[in-house]
Structures are given as structure tokens and as C-alpha cells.
mmCIF file of C-alpha atoms in Angstrom:
data_model
loop_
_atom_site.group_PDB
_atom_site.id
_atom_site.type_symbol
_atom_site.label_atom_id
_atom_site.label_comp_id
_atom_site.label_asym_id
_atom_site.label_seq_id
_atom_site.Cartn_x
_atom_site.Cartn_y
_atom_site.Cartn_z
ATOM 1 C CA MET C 1189 -29.519 7.747 -3.304
ATOM 2 C CA ARG C 1190 -27.170 4.668 -4.581
ATOM 3 C CA ILE C 1191 -26.283 2.752 -1.749
ATOM 4 C CA VAL C 1192 -23.469 0.500 -2.326
ATOM 5 C CA ARG C 1193 -21.769 -2.322 -0.174
ATOM 6 C CA PHE C 1194 -18.126 -2.470 -0.929
ATOM 7 C CA ALA C 1195 -14.660 -3.918 0.045
ATOM 8 C CA HIS C 1196 -11.891 -1.359 1.328
ATOM 9 C CA PRO C 1197 -8.414 -1.999 2.887
ATOM 10 C CA ALA C 1198 -9.968 -2.131 6.324
ATOM 11 C CA GLY C 1199 -13.083 -4.156 5.795
ATOM 12 C CA MET C 1200 -16.529 -3.998 4.263
ATOM 13 C CA SER C 1201 -18.826 -1.217 4.717
ATOM 14 C CA PHE C 1202 -22.032 0.414 3.217
ATOM 15 C CA GLY C 1203 -21.693 3.694 1.571
ATOM 16 C CA VAL C 1204 -23.416 6.017 -0.490
ATOM 17 C CA LEU C 1205 -21.899 6.767 -4.100
ATOM 18 C CA ASP C 1206 -22.146 10.156 -5.258
ATOM 19 C CA GLY C 1207 -22.123 11.619 -8.423
ATOM 20 C CA ASP C 1208 -18.714 12.726 -8.360
ATOM 21 C CA GLY C 1209 -17.635 8.973 -8.258
ATOM 22 C CA GLN C 1210 -16.868 8.976 -4.719
ATOM 23 C CA VAL C 1211 -18.115 6.427 -1.873
ATOM 24 C CA ALA C 1212 -19.121 8.175 1.315
ATOM 25 C CA GLN C 1213 -18.760 5.668 4.034
ATOM 26 C CA ILE C 1214 -21.859 5.209 6.240
ATOM 27 C CA GLU C 1215 -21.962 3.492 9.928
ATOM 28 C CA GLY C 1216 -23.793 0.522 10.322
ATOM 29 C CA HIS C 1217 -26.232 -0.549 7.747
ATOM 30 C CA PRO C 1218 -28.293 1.491 5.620
ATOM 31 C CA PHE C 1219 -31.783 0.920 7.239
ATOM 32 C CA GLY C 1220 -33.088 4.131 9.104
ATOM 33 C CA GLN C 1221 -31.213 7.501 9.718
ATOM 34 C CA ILE C 1222 -28.130 7.432 7.428
ATOM 35 C CA SER C 1223 -24.978 8.442 9.540
ATOM 36 C CA PHE C 1224 -21.482 8.936 7.713
ATOM 37 C CA THR C 1225 -18.004 8.504 9.153
ATOM 38 C CA GLY C 1226 -16.659 11.076 7.159
ATOM 39 C CA GLN C 1227 -14.314 8.637 5.327
ATOM 40 C CA ARG C 1228 -14.612 8.902 1.525
ATOM 41 C CA PHE C 1229 -12.938 6.562 -1.032
ATOM 42 C CA ALA C 1230 -12.762 6.984 -4.618
ATOM 43 C CA ALA C 1231 -15.078 4.332 -6.550
ATOM 44 C CA ALA C 1232 -12.088 3.164 -8.607
ATOM 45 C CA ASP C 1233 -10.504 2.348 -5.442
ATOM 46 C CA VAL C 1234 -12.772 -0.039 -3.967
ATOM 47 C CA ARG C 1235 -14.660 -3.349 -4.894
ATOM 48 C CA LEU C 1236 -18.342 -3.473 -5.340
ATOM 49 C CA LEU C 1237 -20.232 -6.308 -3.723
ATOM 50 C CA SER C 1238 -23.623 -7.276 -4.032
ATOM 51 C CA PRO C 1239 -25.753 -4.358 -2.412
ATOM 52 C CA ILE C 1240 -27.301 -6.293 0.159
ATOM 53 C CA LEU C 1241 -26.813 -10.101 1.727
ATOM 54 C CA PRO C 1242 -30.764 -11.106 1.965
ATOM 55 C CA SER C 1243 -31.839 -13.533 4.197
ATOM 56 C CA LYS C 1244 -33.687 -14.718 1.331
ATOM 57 C CA VAL C 1245 -34.559 -14.040 -2.543
ATOM 58 C CA VAL C 1246 -38.358 -14.396 -3.169
ATOM 59 C CA CYS C 1247 -38.710 -14.797 -7.043
ATOM 60 C CA VAL C 1248 -41.672 -14.699 -9.533
ATOM 61 C CA GLY C 1249 -41.968 -16.589 -12.557
ATOM 62 C CA LYS C 1250 -43.900 -16.511 -15.606
ATOM 63 C CA ASN C 1251 -44.541 -12.687 -14.828
ATOM 64 C CA TYR C 1252 -44.235 -11.191 -18.742
ATOM 65 C CA ALA C 1253 -46.705 -12.462 -21.403
ATOM 66 C CA ASP C 1254 -43.917 -12.903 -23.678
ATOM 67 C CA HIS C 1255 -41.810 -15.108 -21.537
ATOM 68 C CA VAL C 1256 -44.744 -17.390 -20.463
ATOM 69 C CA LYS C 1257 -44.923 -17.970 -24.667
ATOM 70 C CA GLU C 1258 -41.478 -18.771 -25.316
ATOM 71 C CA MET C 1259 -41.548 -21.000 -22.240
ATOM 72 C CA ASN C 1260 -44.098 -23.175 -24.069
ATOM 73 C CA THR C 1261 -45.289 -24.173 -20.277
ATOM 74 C CA GLY C 1262 -48.810 -23.382 -20.530
ATOM 75 C CA GLU C 1263 -50.917 -20.374 -19.652
ATOM 76 C CA ALA C 1264 -50.161 -17.261 -17.534
ATOM 77 C CA PRO C 1265 -50.720 -18.099 -13.659
ATOM 78 C CA ALA C 1266 -53.680 -16.391 -12.264
ATOM 79 C CA GLU C 1267 -51.813 -15.262 -8.887
ATOM 80 C CA PRO C 1268 -47.899 -14.586 -8.914
ATOM 81 C CA LEU C 1269 -46.112 -17.946 -8.830
ATOM 82 C CA ILE C 1270 -43.187 -17.664 -6.387
ATOM 83 C CA PHE C 1271 -40.261 -19.334 -5.436
ATOM 84 C CA LEU C 1272 -36.840 -19.115 -3.601
ATOM 85 C CA LYS C 1273 -33.379 -18.928 -4.244
ATOM 86 C CA PRO C 1274 -30.780 -19.474 -1.219
ATOM 87 C CA SER C 1275 -28.936 -16.566 0.109
ATOM 88 C CA THR C 1276 -25.692 -18.647 -0.899
ATOM 89 C CA SER C 1277 -26.562 -18.221 -4.415
ATOM 90 C CA VAL C 1278 -26.090 -13.967 -4.462
ATOM 91 C CA ILE C 1279 -23.038 -12.822 -5.969
ATOM 92 C CA GLY C 1280 -21.694 -9.268 -6.621
ATOM 93 C CA PRO C 1281 -21.139 -6.984 -9.529
ATOM 94 C CA GLY C 1282 -18.050 -8.669 -11.756
ATOM 95 C CA ASP C 1283 -18.240 -11.904 -9.912
ATOM 96 C CA ALA C 1284 -18.512 -15.103 -11.809
ATOM 97 C CA ILE C 1285 -21.478 -16.963 -12.796
ATOM 98 C CA ARG C 1286 -20.233 -20.860 -12.316
ATOM 99 C CA ILE C 1287 -21.722 -23.347 -14.592
ATOM 100 C CA PRO C 1288 -22.663 -26.617 -12.990
ATOM 101 C CA PRO C 1289 -20.602 -29.589 -13.613
ATOM 102 C CA GLY C 1290 -22.010 -31.099 -16.938
ATOM 103 C CA SER C 1291 -24.645 -28.569 -17.592
ATOM 104 C CA THR C 1292 -24.866 -26.836 -21.142
ATOM 105 C CA ASN C 1293 -28.121 -25.038 -20.819
ATOM 106 C CA VAL C 1294 -27.599 -22.366 -18.026
ATOM 107 C CA HIS C 1295 -29.883 -19.509 -18.791
ATOM 108 C CA HIS C 1296 -29.867 -15.735 -18.124
ATOM 109 C CA GLU C 1297 -32.987 -13.697 -16.797
ATOM 110 C CA VAL C 1298 -32.507 -9.892 -16.001
ATOM 111 C CA GLU C 1299 -35.297 -8.864 -13.611
ATOM 112 C CA LEU C 1300 -35.847 -5.902 -11.584
ATOM 113 C CA ALA C 1301 -35.022 -6.568 -7.987
ATOM 114 C CA VAL C 1302 -36.986 -4.797 -4.777
ATOM 115 C CA VAL C 1303 -35.428 -4.401 -1.774
ATOM 116 C CA ILE C 1304 -37.364 -4.536 1.433
ATOM 117 C CA GLY C 1305 -36.899 -1.750 4.032
ATOM 118 C CA ALA C 1306 -36.505 -1.419 7.584
ATOM 119 C CA ARG C 1307 -40.316 -1.899 8.359
ATOM 120 C CA GLY C 1308 -40.339 -5.450 6.421
ATOM 121 C CA ALA C 1309 -43.516 -6.731 5.057
ATOM 122 C CA ARG C 1310 -46.139 -9.075 6.625
ATOM 123 C CA GLN C 1311 -49.700 -9.314 5.485
ATOM 124 C CA VAL C 1312 -49.922 -5.933 4.001
ATOM 125 C CA SER C 1313 -51.999 -4.973 1.403
ATOM 126 C CA PRO C 1314 -51.175 -3.707 -2.227
ATOM 127 C CA GLU C 1315 -52.069 -0.558 -1.235
ATOM 128 C CA GLN C 1316 -49.569 -0.819 2.006
ATOM 129 C CA ALA C 1317 -47.042 -2.557 0.205
ATOM 130 C CA MET C 1318 -45.015 -0.080 -1.293
ATOM 131 C CA ALA C 1319 -44.242 1.592 1.838
ATOM 132 C CA SER C 1320 -42.063 -1.575 2.613
ATOM 133 C CA VAL C 1321 -39.895 -0.989 -0.178
ATOM 134 C CA PHE C 1322 -36.225 0.326 0.517
ATOM 135 C CA GLY C 1323 -35.219 0.479 -2.980
ATOM 136 C CA TYR C 1324 -34.188 -1.196 -6.482
ATOM 137 C CA THR C 1325 -31.548 -3.076 -8.119
ATOM 138 C CA ILE C 1326 -30.686 -5.076 -10.852
ATOM 139 C CA GLY C 1327 -30.883 -9.347 -10.355
ATOM 140 C CA ASN C 1328 -29.815 -11.954 -12.875
ATOM 141 C CA ASP C 1329 -32.149 -15.089 -11.975
ATOM 142 C CA VAL C 1330 -29.659 -17.780 -13.403
ATOM 143 C CA THR C 1331 -31.556 -20.986 -14.469
ATOM 144 C CA GLU C 1332 -30.263 -24.485 -15.111
ATOM 145 C CA ARG C 1333 -32.966 -24.843 -17.992
ATOM 146 C CA ASP C 1334 -32.690 -28.696 -18.344
ATOM 147 C CA MET C 1335 -32.976 -29.366 -14.488
ATOM 148 C CA GLN C 1336 -35.698 -26.874 -14.031
ATOM 149 C CA ARG C 1337 -37.812 -29.046 -16.807
ATOM 150 C CA SER C 1338 -36.716 -32.403 -15.415
ATOM 151 C CA ASP C 1339 -37.331 -31.563 -11.701
ATOM 152 C CA GLY C 1340 -41.004 -30.533 -12.016
ATOM 153 C CA GLN C 1341 -39.946 -27.835 -9.444
ATOM 154 C CA TRP C 1342 -37.301 -25.206 -9.564
ATOM 155 C CA THR C 1343 -34.923 -25.380 -6.415
ATOM 156 C CA ARG C 1344 -32.091 -27.057 -7.550
ATOM 157 C CA ALA C 1345 -32.341 -25.283 -11.108
ATOM 158 C CA LYS C 1346 -32.299 -21.784 -9.930
ATOM 159 C CA GLY C 1347 -30.489 -22.242 -6.575
ATOM 160 C CA PHE C 1348 -26.636 -22.923 -7.353
ATOM 161 C CA ASP C 1349 -23.938 -21.008 -6.064
ATOM 162 C CA SER C 1350 -23.443 -17.764 -8.210
ATOM 163 C CA PHE C 1351 -27.046 -18.083 -9.607
ATOM 164 C CA CYS C 1352 -28.175 -14.962 -8.385
ATOM 165 C CA PRO C 1353 -26.009 -12.002 -9.220
ATOM 166 C CA LEU C 1354 -27.339 -8.747 -8.035
ATOM 167 C CA GLY C 1355 -26.264 -5.165 -8.038
ATOM 168 C CA PRO C 1356 -24.565 -2.764 -8.554
ATOM 169 C CA TRP C 1357 -26.176 -0.787 -6.280
ATOM 170 C CA ILE C 1358 -29.901 0.254 -4.643
ATOM 171 C CA GLU C 1359 -31.415 3.077 -5.704
ATOM 172 C CA THR C 1360 -33.739 4.475 -3.074
ATOM 173 C CA ASP C 1361 -35.006 7.416 -5.026
ATOM 174 C CA LEU C 1362 -35.890 6.422 -8.419
ATOM 175 C CA ALA C 1363 -38.582 9.094 -8.570
ATOM 176 C CA GLY C 1364 -35.649 11.796 -7.809
ATOM 177 C CA VAL C 1365 -33.789 10.687 -11.111
ATOM 178 C CA GLY C 1366 -37.317 10.903 -12.919
ATOM 179 C CA LYS C 1367 -37.978 7.489 -13.452
ATOM 180 C CA ASP C 1368 -40.959 5.590 -12.530
ATOM 181 C CA PRO C 1369 -40.680 1.890 -11.305
ATOM 182 C CA ALA C 1370 -43.702 0.972 -12.981
ATOM 183 C CA ASP C 1371 -42.253 1.633 -16.476
ATOM 184 C CA LEU C 1372 -38.595 0.640 -16.943
ATOM 185 C CA ALA C 1373 -36.526 -0.427 -19.775
ATOM 186 C CA VAL C 1374 -34.943 -3.914 -19.049
ATOM 187 C CA THR C 1375 -32.171 -5.266 -21.487
ATOM 188 C CA CYS C 1376 -29.494 -8.287 -21.332
ATOM 189 C CA THR C 1377 -26.933 -8.427 -23.724
ATOM 190 C CA VAL C 1378 -24.095 -11.458 -23.846
ATOM 191 C CA ASP C 1379 -21.005 -10.422 -25.428
ATOM 192 C CA GLY C 1380 -22.490 -6.901 -26.666
ATOM 193 C CA GLU C 1381 -25.505 -9.085 -28.233
ATOM 194 C CA LEU C 1382 -29.186 -7.935 -27.433
ATOM 195 C CA ARG C 1383 -30.532 -11.007 -25.949
ATOM 196 C CA GLN C 1384 -33.636 -9.589 -23.931
ATOM 197 C CA SER C 1385 -35.670 -6.108 -23.950
ATOM 198 C CA GLY C 1386 -38.661 -5.466 -22.003
ATOM 199 C CA ARG C 1387 -40.445 -2.758 -19.758
ATOM 200 C CA THR C 1388 -41.549 -3.344 -16.412
ATOM 201 C CA SER C 1389 -44.806 -1.739 -17.386
ATOM 202 C CA GLN C 1390 -45.287 -5.298 -19.196
ATOM 203 C CA LEU C 1391 -45.381 -6.984 -15.661
ATOM 204 C CA LEU C 1392 -48.548 -9.098 -15.388
ATOM 205 C CA PHE C 1393 -48.490 -8.208 -11.639
ATOM 206 C CA SER C 1394 -47.299 -5.410 -10.207
ATOM 207 C CA VAL C 1395 -44.398 -4.721 -7.709
ATOM 208 C CA ALA C 1396 -47.192 -3.930 -4.993
ATOM 209 C CA THR C 1397 -49.458 -6.999 -5.921
ATOM 210 C CA ILE C 1398 -46.165 -9.402 -5.791
ATOM 211 C CA ILE C 1399 -45.112 -7.996 -2.436
ATOM 212 C CA SER C 1400 -48.771 -8.298 -1.136
ATOM 213 C CA HIS C 1401 -48.761 -11.651 -2.405
ATOM 214 C CA ILE C 1402 -45.632 -12.845 -0.759
ATOM 215 C CA SER C 1403 -46.446 -11.165 2.334
ATOM 216 C CA GLN C 1404 -49.305 -13.218 3.038
ATOM 217 C CA VAL C 1405 -47.287 -16.762 2.867
ATOM 218 C CA MET C 1406 -44.180 -15.227 4.522
ATOM 219 C CA THR C 1407 -42.451 -12.456 6.193
ATOM 220 C CA LEU C 1408 -40.401 -10.460 4.195
ATOM 221 C CA LEU C 1409 -37.257 -8.716 6.619
ATOM 222 C CA PRO C 1410 -35.223 -5.717 5.806
ATOM 223 C CA GLY C 1411 -32.688 -6.346 3.324
ATOM 224 C CA ASP C 1412 -34.906 -9.231 1.798
ATOM 225 C CA VAL C 1413 -34.933 -9.044 -2.040
ATOM 226 C CA VAL C 1414 -37.900 -9.703 -4.544
ATOM 227 C CA LEU C 1415 -37.254 -10.408 -8.100
ATOM 228 C CA THR C 1416 -40.138 -9.527 -10.329
ATOM 229 C CA GLY C 1417 -39.855 -11.672 -13.380
ATOM 230 C CA THR C 1418 -37.987 -11.494 -16.819
ATOM 231 C CA PRO C 1419 -39.098 -10.550 -20.349
ATOM 232 C CA ALA C 1420 -38.706 -12.647 -23.213
ATOM 233 C CA GLY C 1421 -35.519 -13.498 -24.725
ATOM 234 C CA VAL C 1422 -33.605 -15.797 -22.287
ATOM 235 C CA GLY C 1423 -30.809 -17.804 -23.662
ATOM 236 C CA PRO C 1424 -27.799 -19.902 -22.674
ATOM 237 C CA ILE C 1425 -24.662 -18.499 -21.564
ATOM 238 C CA ARG C 1426 -21.033 -20.336 -21.539
ATOM 239 C CA PRO C 1427 -17.790 -20.035 -20.059
ATOM 240 C CA GLY C 1428 -15.791 -16.899 -21.095
ATOM 241 C CA GLN C 1429 -19.008 -14.757 -21.893
ATOM 242 C CA ARG C 1430 -19.878 -11.745 -20.528
ATOM 243 C CA VAL C 1431 -23.177 -10.629 -19.340
ATOM 244 C CA GLU C 1432 -24.648 -7.358 -18.763
ATOM 245 C CA CYS C 1433 -28.131 -6.907 -17.438
ATOM 246 C CA SER C 1434 -29.114 -3.405 -17.814
ATOM 247 C CA ILE C 1435 -32.566 -1.296 -16.228
ATOM 248 C CA GLU C 1436 -33.349 2.317 -16.926
ATOM 249 C CA GLY C 1437 -32.190 4.339 -14.112
ATOM 250 C CA LEU C 1438 -30.492 1.594 -12.278
ATOM 251 C CA GLY C 1439 -27.103 1.224 -14.750
ATOM 252 C CA THR C 1440 -25.578 -2.163 -15.453
ATOM 253 C CA LEU C 1441 -24.928 -5.426 -13.639
ATOM 254 C CA THR C 1442 -22.036 -7.206 -15.361
ATOM 255 C CA SER C 1443 -21.148 -10.700 -14.734
ATOM 256 C CA THR C 1444 -18.477 -12.995 -16.340
ATOM 257 C CA VAL C 1445 -19.236 -16.461 -17.118
ATOM 258 C CA ALA C 1446 -16.833 -19.104 -15.940
ATOM 259 C CA GLY C 1447 -16.696 -23.349 -15.408
ATOM 260 C CA ALA C 1448 -17.229 -24.986 -12.372
ATOM 261 C CA ASP C 1449 -14.935 -24.181 -9.493
ATOM 262 C CA PRO C 1450 -15.444 -26.941 -6.743
ATOM 263 C CA THR C 1451 -13.507 -24.702 -3.966
ATOM 264 C CA SER C 1452 -15.840 -22.018 -4.613
ATOM 265 C CA THR C 1453 -19.128 -21.015 -2.864
ATOM 266 C CA ALA C 1454 -20.873 -17.691 -3.611
ATOM 267 C CA GLY C 1455 -17.558 -15.747 -4.797
ATOM 268 C CA THR C 1456 -17.085 -12.475 -2.809
ATOM 269 C CA ARG C 1457 -21.006 -11.893 -2.684
#
């Protein structure tokens, strides 16, 4: 099932995107038993927003060996290296990544994004962790690389408004479409040029291990998002470019790139 959050003439709703290109509106949020309102929209007539507004985005750094090597920042970590992106960094499909004033080294980082379900996750074991997963979407862990290197910690470099595109939807049943989240192709193109290409089977720490590790530190709430790491090939993006992050079975998350807008916060989100 593909869960979307969308804007329509009457406001904002969650819905289910079906195979006919129709969005069936649901009541309230998608956690728990889904109840349809009976209202349907053509996908072309609505604007897709970020499929969820998380209370936090928890990320894992250095989780692909080839990315660790290209960054030249030492050995791979012995346990998941976690950090946070603020909820205000989240934007939706088609929204613009905004380059901060004076920045010339902002990079794309395509990642498998895990959305936590209604039960949340607190001090769960790896064996219990997957029961906390609601579904999967695509994320782009946009990073100001010069700030990341100079600051020593990553909050500023990864926390700007618009630095966490998510979407286009949440797939709640990858197995149902014949895909295994443990082995999905992950790619990123910029203006049609292939920059990143990897597979989730190359993750140093599995989704279950990551969720369990995070849950020992902080409670994951329903709707929280976990970004699982990026393969090699990260590189700079500039205003006017088009970034397409694709994951097998999940579709493509497209973002434009724009200059700084002092009146902007997090786009339409």
C-alpha cells in the first residue's frame, strides 16, 4: 500500500495511491486501521507533500563501506553512528533544496528511509525491531560538506531548512510488490547524470540493528523517520539542477535546487 500526504482544495489529507493513478482519501492518520472517506482525487489534481512530518529524523552515518572510503575520514564505525536532522529540514517531492548563502559545497545523499509505526520503538532488540516499521520511503540527507568538516559535529551542516527531502510516498508492503528491503537498488542522478549507485545489501548495519541501537538511546515515536546511510558517489549540487533519488520498489523522489530564500522555512513540507 502506498500512503501519501497531499494538498487538495479543501486542505491536507492522507490517502492511498492506487494503481489507477487515483488517491483515495483516508480519515485522520494512516496508523492503525485505515478508514476511507469515500472521496477520491486524480493524482494529477493534487500536490504530494512529504509523506510524513516526523517529530525527528534519526540518521546513520558511514553505513556503506565505499562511502566511508570516499570520505577519507577513518575506519568504518564499530556501531551505528547516529545523528539528528530537525523536523524543519523536511520538504516534499518537487520542493526546492535551498543552498545556504555563501555555500558552494552542498552535497546530495540518497538513502533508504524507514518510517516508524504506531507501536514506536523503545529499547527493542534487533529481533523485535522490524515490528516497529510502518513502511519505507526515500530520503536525501542533504549536507553542507565544508561545514561538516569544519564544525566537527554535523548539526549545522545537515540541519538547514530544506535539507531533508522525503517521498514520494510510504510503501507499507515491499514484500507485496516482490521487493526485499534488505536488497534494493539505490541510485541518485543530477540532471540525468548517474552519481550514486548501490544496494541496501551493502549496509554495514541492517535496518533491524539500526532501529534497535537508536531505541536504546531515544524513543522512536510513530511517524519518526530513520535514514539508513548513503552509498558512494556523493557530490555537489547547484541552483538550477534537478536531483532524482530512486530506490527499487519505492519510485523516485525529485527535488529542484535553488538559491537561498530568506523568507522560506521548510517549503510546503
